[in-house]
GROMACS .gro file of C-alpha atoms in nm:
model
  433
    1MET     CA    1  12.119  13.731  10.342
    2PRO     CA    2  11.964  13.423  10.508
    3ARG     CA    3  11.824  13.155  10.283
    4MET     CA    4  11.448  13.103  10.264
    5ILE     CA    5  11.479  12.760  10.423
    6ASP     CA    6  11.639  12.921  10.731
    7GLN     CA    7  11.346  13.161  10.764
    8ILE     CA    8  11.101  12.873  10.737
    9ARG     CA    9  11.285  12.676  11.006
   10ALA     CA   10  11.268  12.982  11.229
   11SER     CA   11  10.892  13.023  11.154
   12LYS     CA   12  10.943  13.376  11.026
   13LEU     CA   13  10.727  13.351  10.714
   14PRO     CA   14  10.356  13.447  10.710
   15SER     CA   15  10.090  13.185  10.641
   16ASN     CA   16  10.038  13.278  10.276
   17MET     CA   17  10.412  13.247  10.207
   18MET     CA   18  10.419  12.909  10.380
   19GLN     CA   19  10.141  12.793  10.148
   20PHE     CA   20  10.345  12.909   9.848
   21ALA     CA   21  10.641  12.718   9.991
   22ALA     CA   22  10.435  12.398  10.026
   23ARG     CA   23  10.332  12.429   9.662
   24GLY     CA   24  10.695  12.474   9.552
   25ALA     CA   25  10.611  12.821   9.421
   26LEU     CA   26  10.881  13.028   9.593
   27SER     CA   27  11.137  13.209   9.377
   28VAL     CA   28  11.437  13.012   9.499
   29PRO     CA   29  11.680  12.770   9.325
   30PRO     CA   30  11.534  12.423   9.249
   31GLU     CA   31  11.758  12.249   9.502
   32GLU     CA   32  11.644  12.486   9.779
   33ASN     CA   33  11.280  12.437   9.678
   34ILE     CA   34  11.321  12.062   9.727
   35GLU     CA   35  11.491  12.115  10.062
   36ILE     CA   36  11.203  12.338  10.175
   37LEU     CA   37  10.942  12.087  10.063
   38VAL     CA   38  11.114  11.800  10.244
   39TYR     CA   39  11.141  12.006  10.562
   40LEU     CA   40  10.770  12.094  10.550
   41ALA     CA   41  10.670  11.737  10.463
   42ARG     CA   42  10.852  11.605  10.768
   43ASN     CA   43  10.805  11.879  11.024
   44ASN     CA   44  10.501  12.094  10.950
   45LYS     CA   45  10.158  11.966  11.058
   46VAL     CA   46   9.967  12.238  10.872
   47PHE     CA   47  10.140  12.229  10.533
   48GLY     CA   48  10.309  11.887  10.548
   49ASP     CA   49  10.045  11.701  10.346
   50LEU     CA   50  10.048  11.963  10.070
   51ALA     CA   51  10.428  11.949  10.059
   52ARG     CA   52  10.422  11.569  10.024
   53ILE     CA   53  10.179  11.591   9.733
   54THR     CA   54  10.398  11.854   9.567
   55LEU     CA   55  10.709  11.638   9.610
   56ALA     CA   56  10.534  11.331   9.466
   57GLY     CA   57  10.484  11.516   9.139
   58TRP     CA   58  10.799  11.730   9.146
   59ASP     CA   59  10.995  11.793   8.825
   60GLU     CA   60  11.177  11.471   8.739
   61LYS     CA   61  11.492  11.636   8.605
   62ALA     CA   62  11.539  11.846   8.920
   63SER     CA   63  11.463  11.545   9.141
   64LEU     CA   64  11.719  11.331   8.955
   65ALA     CA   65  11.985  11.600   8.995
   66ALA     CA   66  11.920  11.621   9.369
   67ALA     CA   67  11.917  11.243   9.412
   68ALA     CA   68  12.257  11.197   9.242
   69ASN     CA   69  12.432  11.498   9.399
   70PRO     CA   70  12.650  11.408   9.703
   71LYS     CA   71  12.613  11.769   9.823
   72THR     CA   72  12.236  11.737   9.857
   73PRO     CA   73  12.141  11.766  10.228
   74PRO     CA   74  12.109  11.427  10.402
   75GLU     CA   75  11.748  11.509  10.502
   76VAL     CA   76  11.650  11.533  10.135
   77LEU     CA   77  11.833  11.214  10.035
   78ASN     CA   78  11.686  11.019  10.326
   79TYR     CA   79  11.339  11.139  10.229
   80PHE     CA   80  11.376  11.024   9.868
   81VAL     CA   81  11.517  10.683   9.966
   82SER     CA   82  11.263  10.611  10.242
   83PRO     CA   83  11.026  10.319  10.163
   84GLU     CA   84  10.713  10.534  10.157
   85ASN     CA   85  10.858  10.798   9.920
   86VAL     CA   86  11.094  10.610   9.689
   87ARG     CA   87  11.046  10.673   9.316
   88PRO     CA   88  11.196  10.406   9.086
   89LYS     CA   89  11.336  10.663   8.841
   90LEU     CA   90  11.538  10.827   9.118
   91LEU     CA   91  11.678  10.501   9.252
   92PRO     CA   92  11.990  10.463   9.028
   93GLY     CA   93  12.119  10.803   9.135
   94LEU     CA   94  12.037  10.747   9.501
   95LEU     CA   95  12.199  10.402   9.514
   96GLU     CA   96  12.533  10.525   9.382
   97ASN     CA   97  12.530  10.850   9.580
   98SER     CA   98  12.798  10.817   9.848
   99SER     CA   99  12.606  11.054  10.077
  100VAL     CA  100  12.314  10.810  10.105
  101ALA     CA  101  12.381  10.585  10.404
  102ALA     CA  102  12.385  10.210  10.338
  103GLY     CA  103  12.151  10.168  10.636
  104GLU     CA  104  11.885  10.383  10.466
  105ILE     CA  105  11.913  10.178  10.146
  106ALA     CA  106  11.886   9.855  10.347
  107LYS     CA  107  11.572   9.984  10.518
  108MET     CA  108  11.418  10.068  10.181
  109ALA     CA  109  11.526   9.737  10.023
  110GLN     CA  110  11.332   9.538  10.282
  111SER     CA  111  10.996   9.654  10.144
  112ALA     CA  112  11.086   9.791   9.801
  113PRO     CA  113  10.808   9.727   9.545
  114ALA     CA  114  10.864   9.485   9.258
  115ASP     CA  115  10.949   9.758   9.005
  116SER     CA  116  11.237   9.871   9.229
  117VAL     CA  117  11.387   9.527   9.298
  118GLY     CA  118  11.540   9.495   8.950
  119ILE     CA  119  11.696   9.841   8.982
  120LEU     CA  120  11.846   9.749   9.318
  121LEU     CA  121  12.001   9.430   9.181
  122LYS     CA  122  12.168   9.620   8.895
  123SER     CA  123  12.352   9.847   9.141
  124ALA     CA  124  12.718   9.763   9.205
  125ARG     CA  125  12.685   9.906   9.554
  126VAL     CA  126  12.391   9.680   9.637
  127ARG     CA  127  12.559   9.369   9.495
  128THR     CA  128  12.861   9.417   9.720
  129SER     CA  129  12.676   9.509  10.042
  130LYS     CA  130  12.584   9.217  10.265
  131ALA     CA  131  12.353   9.432  10.480
  132ILE     CA  132  12.149   9.549  10.180
  133LEU     CA  133  12.135   9.199  10.029
  134GLU     CA  134  12.012   9.056  10.360
  135SER     CA  135  11.731   9.312  10.358
  136LEU     CA  136  11.648   9.225   9.999
  137ARG     CA  137  11.630   8.856  10.086
  138SER     CA  138  11.349   8.929  10.335
  139ASN     CA  139  11.156   9.135  10.079
  140PRO     CA  140  10.833   8.950   9.979
  141TYR     CA  141  10.866   9.078   9.620
  142VAL     CA  142  11.207   8.917   9.563
  143LYS     CA  143  11.111   8.591   9.394
  144GLY     CA  144  11.228   8.341   9.137
  145SER     CA  145  11.546   8.437   8.955
  146ASP     CA  146  11.592   8.750   9.169
  147ALA     CA  147  11.585   8.539   9.488
  148VAL     CA  148  11.842   8.299   9.340
  149LEU     CA  149  12.065   8.591   9.244
  150VAL     CA  150  12.047   8.744   9.593
  151ALA     CA  151  12.134   8.409   9.752
  152ASP     CA  152  12.426   8.368   9.514
  153LEU     CA  153  12.561   8.714   9.593
  154LEU     CA  154  12.532   8.652   9.966
  155LYS     CA  155  12.740   8.334   9.928
  156GLY     CA  156  13.011   8.548   9.773
  157ASN     CA  157  13.027   8.343   9.453
  158SER     CA  158  13.027   8.653   9.238
  159ALA     CA  159  13.085   8.942   9.475
  160GLY     CA  160  13.048   9.262   9.281
  161GLN     CA  161  13.098   9.089   8.945
  162VAL     CA  162  12.754   8.983   8.834
  163GLY     CA  163  12.772   9.010   8.460
  164PRO     CA  164  12.514   8.940   8.190
  165ASN     CA  165  12.607   8.571   8.169
  166ILE     CA  166  12.533   8.510   8.535
  167VAL     CA  167  12.205   8.696   8.520
  168GLU     CA  168  12.100   8.499   8.211
  169ALA     CA  169  12.190   8.173   8.381
  170VAL     CA  170  11.976   8.263   8.679
  171VAL     CA  171  11.681   8.361   8.463
  172GLU     CA  172  11.702   8.030   8.278
  173THR     CA  173  11.689   7.827   8.601
  174LYS     CA  174  11.396   7.587   8.567
  175SER     CA  175  11.395   7.375   8.883
  176PRO     CA  176  11.473   7.542   9.219
  177ALA     CA  177  11.649   7.342   9.488
  178PRO     CA  178  11.404   7.109   9.664
  179VAL     CA  179  11.290   7.163  10.020
  180ALA     CA  180  11.447   6.913  10.257
  181GLY     CA  181  11.241   6.600  10.287
  182GLN     CA  182  11.017   6.675   9.991
  183THR     CA  183  11.002   6.567   9.630
  184ILE     CA  184  10.951   6.874   9.415
  185SER     CA  185  10.768   6.855   9.085
  186PRO     CA  186  10.827   7.111   8.808
  187PRO     CA  187  10.664   7.445   8.902
  188ALA     CA  188  10.319   7.506   8.765
  189GLN     CA  189  10.236   7.810   8.559
  190LYS     CA  190  10.144   8.127   8.745
  191ALA     CA  191   9.793   8.241   8.826
  192GLU     CA  192   9.764   8.445   8.506
  193THR     CA  193   9.774   8.125   8.296
  194GLN     CA  194   9.505   7.966   8.511
  195GLY     CA  195   9.233   8.215   8.424
  196SER     CA  196   8.987   7.944   8.323
  197THR     CA  197   8.963   7.818   8.682
  198VAL     CA  198   8.998   8.147   8.868
  199GLU     CA  199   8.629   8.214   8.920
  200LYS     CA  200   8.546   7.858   9.030
  201ASP     CA  201   8.518   7.788   9.401
  202ALA     CA  202   8.430   7.451   9.549
  203SER     CA  203   8.445   7.298   9.893
  204SER     CA  204   8.676   7.019   9.777
  205HIS     CA  205   9.050   7.095   9.772
  206ASP     CA  206   9.291   6.841   9.636
  207ALA     CA  207   9.098   6.724   9.331
  208GLU     CA  208   9.115   7.060   9.150
  209VAL     CA  209   9.456   7.209   9.233
  210PRO     CA  210   9.764   7.009   9.127
  211ASP     CA  211  10.029   6.929   9.386
  212GLU     CA  212  10.285   7.099   9.160
  213THR     CA  213  10.129   7.435   9.250
  214VAL     CA  214  10.193   7.374   9.618
  215SER     CA  215  10.541   7.232   9.556
  216ALA     CA  216  10.640   7.533   9.344
  217TYR     CA  217  10.527   7.779   9.612
  218LEU     CA  218  10.701   7.586   9.891
  219THR     CA  219  11.023   7.580   9.690
  220GLU     CA  220  11.009   7.945   9.595
  221HIS     CA  221  10.953   8.052   9.955
  222ALA     CA  222  11.165   7.787  10.129
  223ALA     CA  223  11.376   8.045  10.317
  224ASP     CA  224  11.071   8.230  10.452
  225ILE     CA  225  10.900   7.905  10.551
  226SER     CA  226  11.211   7.789  10.735
  227ALA     CA  227  11.232   8.120  10.923
  228GLU     CA  228  10.865   8.096  11.028
  229ASP     CA  229  10.875   7.723  11.111
  230GLY     CA  230  10.663   7.641  11.414
  231LYS     CA  231  10.475   7.970  11.413
  232PRO     CA  232  10.105   7.907  11.494
  233PHE     CA  233   9.807   8.067  11.324
  234GLN     CA  234   9.745   8.414  11.466
  235ALA     CA  235   9.495   8.630  11.282
  236VAL     CA  236   9.569   8.998  11.233
  237GLY     CA  237   9.314   9.187  11.443
  238GLY     CA  238   9.201   8.878  11.635
  239ILE     CA  239   8.964   8.603  11.524
  240VAL     CA  240   8.705   8.648  11.801
  241ASP     CA  241   8.663   9.018  11.723
  242LEU     CA  242   8.584   8.935  11.361
  243LEU     CA  243   8.365   8.626  11.390
  244GLY     CA  244   8.218   8.659  11.740
  245ALA     CA  245   8.245   8.427  12.038
  246ASP     CA  246   7.953   8.211  11.920
  247TYR     CA  247   8.164   8.096  11.625
  248PHE     CA  248   8.386   7.899  11.864
  249PRO     CA  249   8.173   7.646  12.055
  250VAL     CA  250   8.344   7.462  12.338
  251VAL     CA  251   8.338   7.090  12.260
  252GLU     CA  252   8.401   6.843  12.541
  253VAL     CA  253   8.622   6.543  12.472
  254LYS     CA  254   8.331   6.299  12.519
  255ASP     CA  255   8.137   6.475  12.241
  256ILE     CA  256   8.407   6.420  11.980
  257ALA     CA  257   8.301   6.156  11.733
  258GLY     CA  258   8.528   5.857  11.704
  259PRO     CA  259   8.639   5.708  11.374
  260GLN     CA  260   8.377   5.530  11.167
  261PRO     CA  261   8.435   5.162  11.087
  262SER     CA  262   8.518   5.239  10.725
  263GLN     CA  263   8.773   5.498  10.835
  264ALA     CA  264   8.933   5.254  11.076
  265VAL     CA  265   8.978   5.000  10.798
  266THR     CA  266   9.133   5.264  10.572
  267ALA     CA  267   9.373   5.377  10.843
  268ALA     CA  268   9.470   5.018  10.922
  269SER     CA  269   9.553   4.949  10.561
  270GLY     CA  270   9.774   5.258  10.547
  271ALA     CA  271   9.582   5.399  10.249
  272ALA     CA  272   9.510   5.724  10.430
  273VAL     CA  273   9.875   5.817  10.478
  274SER     CA  274   9.925   5.976  10.136
  275SER     CA  275   9.603   6.179  10.156
  276ALA     CA  276   9.690   6.364  10.478
  277PRO     CA  277   9.754   6.733  10.403
  278ILE     CA  278  10.100   6.876  10.467
  279GLY     CA  279  10.135   6.976  10.829
  280MET     CA  280   9.843   6.768  10.963
  281LYS     CA  281   9.915   6.570  11.277
  282THR     CA  282   9.921   6.192  11.229
  283GLY     CA  283   9.883   5.895  11.457
  284ALA     CA  284  10.161   5.663  11.582
  285SER     CA  285  10.118   5.433  11.282
  286GLY     CA  286  10.173   5.720  11.040
  287ALA     CA  287   9.810   5.724  10.925
  288ALA     CA  288   9.612   6.046  10.925
  289ALA     CA  289   9.437   6.114  11.256
  290ALA     CA  290   9.065   6.040  11.255
  291PRO     CA  291   8.861   6.351  11.172
  292LYS     CA  292   8.694   6.530  11.461
  293ARG     CA  293   8.399   6.764  11.476
  294GLU     CA  294   8.557   7.104  11.445
  295ASN     CA  295   8.506   7.441  11.284
  296THR     CA  296   8.735   7.596  11.022
  297VAL     CA  297   8.946   7.787  11.272
  298GLN     CA  298   9.013   7.474  11.477
  299LYS     CA  299   9.113   7.298  11.158
  300ILE     CA  300   9.357   7.575  11.068
  301ASN     CA  301   9.499   7.582  11.422
  302ARG     CA  302   9.606   7.217  11.383
  303LEU     CA  303   9.826   7.297  11.083
  304ASP     CA  304  10.185   7.415  11.073
  305VAL     CA  305  10.310   7.678  10.827
  306LYS     CA  306  10.339   7.433  10.533
  307GLY     CA  307   9.997   7.290  10.605
  308ARG     CA  308   9.839   7.636  10.609
  309ILE     CA  309  10.010   7.721  10.279
  310GLN     CA  310   9.863   7.408  10.122
  311LEU     CA  311   9.519   7.501  10.255
  312ALA     CA  312   9.557   7.858  10.126
  313LEU     CA  313   9.627   7.726   9.776
  314LYS     CA  314   9.377   7.439   9.773
  315GLY     CA  315   9.112   7.539  10.025
  316ASN     CA  316   8.765   7.686   9.989
  317LYS     CA  317   8.642   8.043  10.017
  318GLU     CA  318   8.589   8.036  10.395
  319GLU     CA  319   8.938   7.900  10.457
  320ARG     CA  320   9.094   8.163  10.232
  321SER     CA  321   8.900   8.438  10.411
  322LEU     CA  322   9.069   8.337  10.737
  323LEU     CA  323   9.417   8.259  10.603
  324ILE     CA  324   9.444   8.598  10.427
  325ARG     CA  325   9.457   8.738  10.780
  326ASP     CA  326   9.734   8.503  10.897
  327GLY     CA  327  10.006   8.697  11.075
  328THR     CA  328  10.263   8.474  10.901
  329LYS     CA  329  10.332   8.665  10.580
  330VAL     CA  330  10.425   8.368  10.363
  331VAL     CA  331  10.087   8.206  10.442
  332ALA     CA  332   9.878   8.518  10.379
  333LEU     CA  333  10.050   8.582  10.045
  334ALA     CA  334   9.983   8.221   9.940
  335VAL     CA  335   9.610   8.299   9.938
  336LEU     CA  336   9.667   8.547   9.653
  337GLU     CA  337   9.827   8.267   9.449
  338ALA     CA  338   9.528   8.032   9.488
  339PRO     CA  339   9.400   7.925   9.142
  340LYS     CA  340   9.039   7.924   9.267
  341LEU     CA  341   9.057   8.278   9.410
  342SER     CA  342   8.770   8.488   9.270
  343ASP     CA  343   8.763   8.859   9.185
  344GLY     CA  344   8.496   8.911   9.450
  345GLU     CA  345   8.727   8.777   9.720
  346VAL     CA  346   9.009   9.004   9.609
  347GLU     CA  347   8.773   9.304   9.619
  348LYS     CA  348   8.700   9.217   9.982
  349PHE     CA  349   9.067   9.166  10.069
  350ALA     CA  350   9.152   9.506   9.918
  351SER     CA  351   8.912   9.678  10.158
  352GLN     CA  352   9.011   9.487  10.474
  353LYS     CA  353   9.189   9.668  10.754
  354ASN     CA  354   9.287   9.347  10.934
  355VAL     CA  355   9.542   9.213  10.686
  356LEU     CA  356   9.917   9.254  10.667
  357GLU     CA  357  10.053   9.551  10.471
  358ALA     CA  358  10.238   9.299  10.251
  359VAL     CA  359   9.902   9.163  10.130
  360LEU     CA  360   9.783   9.507  10.020
  361ARG     CA  361  10.115   9.569   9.844
  362GLN     CA  362  10.097   9.234   9.665
  363ILE     CA  363   9.749   9.282   9.516
  364PRO     CA  364   9.849   9.558   9.266
  365LEU     CA  365  10.131   9.337   9.136
  366LYS     CA  366   9.876   9.098   8.986
  367ARG     CA  367   9.764   9.228   8.647
  368ARG     CA  368   9.436   9.037   8.666
  369PHE     CA  369   9.343   9.200   8.995
  370MET     CA  370   9.420   9.550   8.870
  371LYS     CA  371   9.191   9.506   8.569
  372ASN     CA  372   8.905   9.495   8.820
  373TYR     CA  373   8.819   9.855   8.904
  374PRO     CA  374   8.655   9.784   9.245
  375VAL     CA  375   8.988   9.640   9.361
  376VAL     CA  376   9.165   9.968   9.277
  377ARG     CA  377   8.892  10.174   9.439
  378ASN     CA  378   8.891   9.964   9.756
  379LEU     CA  379   9.269   9.979   9.791
  380VAL     CA  380   9.275  10.359   9.769
  381ALA     CA  381   8.988  10.391  10.017
  382ASN     CA  382   9.146  10.147  10.264
  383PRO     CA  383   9.317  10.338  10.550
  384ARG     CA  384   9.549  10.037  10.594
  385THR     CA  385   9.693  10.079  10.242
  386PRO     CA  386  10.042  10.239  10.252
  387LEU     CA  387  10.035  10.606  10.151
  388ASP     CA  388  10.276  10.568   9.859
  389LEU     CA  389  10.059  10.292   9.711
  390SER     CA  390   9.738  10.493   9.753
  391LEU     CA  391   9.889  10.797   9.583
  392ASN     CA  392  10.013  10.589   9.290
  393LEU     CA  393   9.671  10.429   9.236
  394MET     CA  394   9.465  10.747   9.261
  395LYS     CA  395   9.520  10.836   8.895
  396HIS     CA  396   9.299  10.536   8.810
  397VAL     CA  397   9.009  10.641   9.037
  398MET     CA  398   8.689  10.767   8.872
  399VAL     CA  399   8.543  11.114   8.931
  400ASN     CA  400   8.254  11.016   9.160
  401ASP     CA  401   8.483  10.798   9.373
  402LEU     CA  402   8.735  11.083   9.398
  403LYS     CA  403   8.457  11.299   9.537
  404ASN     CA  404   8.364  11.035   9.795
  405LEU     CA  405   8.729  10.984   9.882
  406SER     CA  406   8.781  11.356   9.946
  407SER     CA  407   8.529  11.339  10.233
  408ASN     CA  408   8.635  10.999  10.369
  409LYS     CA  409   8.759  11.069  10.722
  410GLU     CA  410   8.917  10.724  10.756
  411VAL     CA  411   9.191  10.781  10.498
  412SER     CA  412   9.482  11.016  10.555
  413GLU     CA  413   9.446  11.388  10.500
  414THR     CA  414   9.705  11.366  10.221
  415VAL     CA  415   9.483  11.126  10.027
  416ARG     CA  416   9.172  11.339  10.088
  417LYS     CA  417   9.339  11.657   9.967
  418LEU     CA  418   9.481  11.496   9.656
  419ALA     CA  419   9.143  11.336   9.582
  420LEU     CA  420   8.974  11.676   9.605
  421LYS     CA  421   9.238  11.834   9.382
  422MET     CA  422   9.204  11.561   9.119
  423PHE     CA  423   8.823  11.573   9.139
  424LYS     CA  424   8.822  11.947   9.065
  425GLN     CA  425   9.070  11.902   8.780
  426LYS     CA  426   8.861  11.629   8.616
  427GLN     CA  427   8.545  11.835   8.662
  428ASP     CA  428   8.707  12.135   8.494
  429GLU     CA  429   8.822  11.917   8.206
  430ALA     CA  430   8.471  11.777   8.164
  431ASN     CA  431   8.317  12.125   8.167
  432LYS     CA  432   8.556  12.247   7.897
  433LYS     CA  433   8.443  11.968   7.668
   0.00000   0.00000   0.00000
């Protein structure tokens, strides 16, 4: 007798049975139910969204058994280990399952969320695989002690033998290696300890944000900065489309104001050298170039990657609003570390469609941001937000917003259907009370 999955592949089941299948309600063994759901999720346009929702909440015990079993069909294992579907609790079994290809794990490791990075680094298979470690190194969520550990493993200093002592030594590391040509001060505390200045926003930069904040970020992301060295500012979605052509007046050379007498004296004395921001072009004498009449975009265009990072951390609201859209990931993510970043700005970032996916993934990792309900709501309603992130955040969305989300044509059908389902459930619960 043919299995149910074979009948589904051959399109021999009626519509009502297919709906049962997408809900995981067929009377078949658990492992076959999972196989059916994965097939529908990947290949069926009508019932695929329902199957994906069912899989996201599938019985944990059955999912764990399938993830760890080498006899589980490759299609199922590849589905569970894919970046958009990975569940942290299934990861240990998947990582040590010999039937899961190392290439699939490497693909997942490149964008694995923060709660999965620690699990990956505990896996003996990951610690001994150069390909997977290389992918992890490019993951924006691998920071601090984890980044040091990955670098150490790639050097082969402790191939496959990372014990508790080594991990403890990495965690206790206080001062990362300095970036070439820079003097690094001890890292400043993270944004969560700077809550007293978070809501403040001023036009002045350097006076309010210590240089240690910039130095710590440059050190922590030295590898990414080196890889992006020389990359110019390119806004996601295009600057002109966002701000309009009138924002960029053409200024002739003769209209550019020359240096004022007081500025000339300062430059001649060399006092201006130390105040030039990182990445700003300087004159032949080493002094900062005389300021010109320019708008914010022209100012940003003059800066290299390090200069834009400094501006992201120290700049004002307008500068942050542009740099959050920088196509260079390490610059865009620096905006989210700015001590002067306000909750209102983050709410706007969470709803933007013209930012990198990495920015939207980074926002939920900040506890302060997630305490602000509009940020959660905007992320879920943003069609740019990755599906796995939207589905995880939906449990925090309020009833009225779930209703609005269920009719929002911009988000995926999967999100709309789940929003409608959750809205009805919450309504029923309220009516029972």
